[in-house]
Amino acid sequence: MKKRAIILLLTTMIMGGVLSACGGNNNNSSNNTAASPTPTATAPAEESPSVSPDPSPSASAEPSQTPAPSKEPIPSAKPSEPAKKPAATPSPSAKPSATPKPTQKPTPKPTVKPSPSPSADAAASEIIDAMLKAVEQPALIAMTADDVKNMYGIDTSTLADYSGRMPLMNVKTNEIAVFKVKKDKDIDAVKKGMVSRAEAVQKQFESYLQDQYENAKNYKIVVQGNYVLFVISESADDLVKAFKAAVKK
């Protein structure tokens, strides 16, 4: 813009100088004509058309357009992307967990069957079973109701329950009987019948087998609550303990 303004100013000055020169020439011509004796009027000189400065850039002595700066160099195409990186080597998969060793099942120990635990109202037969589990005895068989009546002479109507075991073979004196009385007043009658039974066994083996005779003499009669125990055995004391334990449970 500054260059264009300067060019326009110079053009205006040049045109003004030209016009001034033309005006001077016209004045000289008119002076000469007035001195001439020829009466003929000279035709007025045609005014030269003033050349108005053309503000357009083409009429001005503006130098050729300044060449536009060369375009910024177009950056060369981006280099092609490098070849794809090789896929990362997959990390080794987790090591398979060690196959668990089969747990060895402990060999179950043979369970010792606990002896029955009859309650205070346990059946007389259950008490004897508990005693025989606690203390081993020779082979015994169950007494019948007639056996109990004949061997002990006890009125079974006074009993709430009863049970007895006697030897399978007649070469043994081992015997166990448990009587549960209905009333405490009948305990003495039961004990008396047991003493009679012990004396009968002793008399039977007195002249037969001396060791069994001595065994019959080692009988026990024990009262626990409303239960009465009669026992003949080499292990009479252990059987009494088992009897008491069974009745208390």
XYZ file of C-alpha atoms in Angstrom:
249
model
C 0.000 0.000 0.000
C 2.823 2.426 0.798
C 4.477 1.754 -2.588
C 1.200 2.445 -4.382
C 0.728 5.754 -2.555
C 4.256 6.875 -3.462
C 3.716 5.962 -7.137
C 0.440 7.897 -7.235
C 2.150 10.937 -5.704
C 4.988 10.837 -8.271
C 2.501 10.513 -11.134
C 0.555 13.525 -9.904
C 3.703 15.630 -9.685
C 4.788 14.660 -13.224
C 1.356 15.470 -14.656
C 1.356 18.810 -12.862
C 4.736 19.693 -14.425
C 3.478 18.877 -17.921
C 0.391 21.047 -17.459
C 2.490 23.953 -16.241
C 4.718 23.725 -19.351
C 1.696 23.712 -21.658
C 0.281 26.796 -19.954
C 3.551 28.673 -20.512
C 3.588 27.957 -24.242
C 0.014 29.224 -24.662
C 0.878 32.540 -23.068
C 3.845 33.076 -25.422
C 1.662 32.371 -28.458
C -0.939 34.968 -27.442
C 1.716 37.575 -26.952
C 3.107 36.986 -30.417
C -0.327 37.236 -31.960
C -1.043 40.587 -30.358
C 2.116 42.056 -31.875
C 1.262 40.758 -35.326
C -0.498 43.363 -37.602
C -2.749 40.687 -39.043
C -6.245 41.528 -37.814
C -7.455 38.053 -38.310
C -8.280 36.438 -35.102
C -6.504 33.329 -34.486
C -8.528 30.467 -33.497
C -8.148 29.777 -29.900
C -5.855 27.034 -29.341
C -7.644 23.946 -28.318
C -6.960 23.134 -24.863
C -5.208 19.962 -24.687
C -7.199 17.600 -22.706
C -5.799 17.208 -19.314
C -4.750 13.838 -18.729
C -6.224 12.830 -15.413
C -4.010 10.614 -13.600
C -5.323 7.147 -13.779
C -5.359 5.894 -10.362
C -5.569 2.434 -11.724
C -2.545 0.436 -11.112
C -2.069 -0.163 -14.912
C -1.521 3.595 -15.775
C 0.863 4.154 -12.964
C 4.467 3.445 -13.309
C 4.005 0.867 -10.592
C 6.476 -1.831 -11.134
C 5.250 -5.210 -12.056
C 3.504 -6.967 -9.345
C 5.788 -8.280 -6.772
C 5.909 -11.956 -7.376
C 4.061 -13.741 -4.724
C 6.376 -15.525 -2.486
C 6.781 -19.028 -3.505
C 4.526 -21.318 -1.732
C 5.935 -23.019 1.215
C 7.453 -26.252 0.089
C 4.959 -28.931 0.469
C 6.435 -31.365 2.799
C 7.070 -34.565 1.149
C 4.634 -37.262 1.865
C 5.080 -38.804 5.191
C 7.274 -41.768 4.944
C 5.280 -44.838 4.795
C 4.665 -46.276 8.158
C 7.269 -48.747 9.076
C 6.314 -52.262 8.684
C 4.088 -53.390 11.432
C 5.977 -54.431 14.426
C 6.044 -58.122 14.781
C 3.391 -59.242 17.112
C 4.714 -59.445 20.585
C 5.711 -62.909 21.459
C 2.867 -64.091 23.633
C 3.987 -64.548 27.137
C 3.987 -68.158 28.062
C 0.723 -69.152 29.516
C 0.620 -69.761 33.216
C 2.079 -73.023 34.147
C -0.654 -75.508 34.683
C -1.184 -75.968 38.316
C 0.285 -79.109 39.574
C -2.174 -81.907 39.522
C -3.169 -82.273 43.128
C -2.145 -85.539 44.472
C -5.110 -87.525 45.552
C -5.396 -87.138 49.235
C -4.990 -90.408 50.925
C -8.034 -91.190 52.854
C -7.014 -92.138 56.300
C -7.762 -95.697 56.994
C -10.705 -95.515 59.309
C -9.915 -97.015 62.596
C -12.346 -99.633 63.668
C -14.778 -97.863 65.846
C -15.228 -99.355 69.214
C -18.873 -99.783 69.720
C -19.740 -98.040 72.920
C -21.685 -100.045 75.336
C -25.383 -99.226 75.405
C -26.211 -96.405 77.734
C -29.560 -97.223 79.219
C -31.305 -94.500 81.136
C -32.659 -94.744 84.667
C -35.643 -96.540 83.170
C -33.566 -98.804 80.965
C -34.691 -102.302 80.297
C -33.040 -104.938 82.474
C -31.841 -106.792 79.345
C -30.103 -103.652 78.064
C -28.258 -103.268 81.339
C -26.970 -106.838 81.139
C -25.932 -106.328 77.507
C -23.934 -103.267 78.549
C -22.247 -105.256 81.313
C -21.287 -108.096 78.971
C -19.832 -105.637 76.459
C -17.698 -104.099 79.183
C -16.585 -107.388 80.788
C -16.207 -110.566 78.747
C -17.842 -113.673 80.149
C -18.198 -117.318 79.156
C -21.079 -118.201 76.847
C -24.409 -117.417 78.532
C -28.036 -117.902 77.514
C -31.136 -115.926 78.470
C -33.379 -117.140 81.276
C -37.055 -117.682 80.659
C -39.819 -116.479 82.954
C -40.100 -119.978 84.364
C -36.348 -120.089 84.988
C -36.545 -116.877 86.977
C -39.525 -118.151 89.020
C -38.055 -121.585 89.710
C -34.430 -120.531 90.310
C -35.059 -117.396 92.386
C -38.500 -118.041 93.812
C -39.466 -114.411 93.212
C -43.041 -113.288 92.623
C -42.699 -111.707 89.182
C -45.850 -109.618 89.781
C -43.748 -107.422 92.046
C -41.295 -106.726 89.246
C -41.513 -103.971 86.645
C -38.868 -105.710 84.539
C -36.275 -108.456 84.782
C -33.679 -110.330 82.763
C -31.090 -113.032 83.464
C -28.205 -114.939 81.844
C -27.058 -118.408 82.893
C -24.200 -120.665 81.621
C -24.637 -122.395 78.290
C -22.612 -125.342 79.613
C -23.235 -126.857 83.033
C -19.535 -126.781 83.877
C -19.669 -123.048 84.715
C -21.300 -121.150 87.538
C -21.207 -117.689 85.939
C -24.621 -116.065 86.177
C -26.095 -112.567 85.919
C -29.623 -111.382 86.775
C -31.154 -107.905 87.016
C -34.527 -107.261 88.629
C -36.412 -103.983 88.564
C -38.963 -103.786 91.364
C -42.149 -101.789 91.215
C -41.894 -100.757 94.854
C -38.908 -100.326 97.122
C -40.516 -102.496 99.802
C -40.091 -105.531 97.514
C -36.305 -105.178 97.310
C -35.710 -107.323 100.404
C -37.813 -110.173 98.988
C -35.774 -110.054 95.764
C -32.469 -110.087 97.689
C -33.656 -113.082 99.728
C -34.429 -114.987 96.547
C -30.927 -114.206 95.225
C -29.253 -115.569 98.340
C -31.235 -118.770 97.944
C -30.063 -119.036 94.336
C -26.369 -118.604 95.328
C -26.633 -121.340 97.981
C -28.233 -123.714 95.462
C -25.392 -123.199 92.964
C -22.751 -123.716 95.669
C -24.368 -126.973 96.773
C -24.532 -128.156 93.147
C -20.769 -127.665 92.601
C -19.512 -128.422 96.113
C -18.533 -131.979 95.223
C -18.373 -131.482 91.467
C -15.909 -128.727 90.494
C -14.043 -127.100 93.341
C -13.042 -123.965 91.409
C -16.632 -123.366 90.357
C -17.760 -123.951 93.912
C -15.382 -121.194 95.059
C -16.655 -119.011 92.248
C -20.245 -119.523 93.408
C -19.254 -118.449 96.892
C -17.947 -115.153 95.400
C -21.391 -113.894 94.404
C -22.516 -110.245 94.600
C -25.892 -108.624 95.314
C -26.056 -104.892 94.560
C -28.966 -102.441 94.791
C -28.944 -99.353 92.537
C -32.131 -97.332 92.711
C -35.002 -99.701 92.029
C -32.685 -102.225 90.298
C -31.218 -105.235 92.047
C -28.225 -107.138 90.618
C -27.182 -110.705 91.223
C -23.855 -111.883 89.756
C -21.574 -114.903 90.044
C -18.265 -114.452 88.241
C -14.518 -114.350 88.604
C -14.881 -110.731 87.446
C -17.755 -109.915 89.805
C -16.259 -106.594 90.922
C -15.819 -105.370 87.317
C -19.335 -106.417 86.436
C -20.699 -104.494 89.421
C -18.945 -101.333 88.170
C -20.372 -101.848 84.708
C -23.824 -102.360 86.215
C -23.704 -99.102 88.173
C -22.419 -97.206 85.177
C -25.202 -98.556 82.983
C -27.931 -97.696 85.481
C -26.701 -94.120 86.046
C -26.684 -93.248 82.326
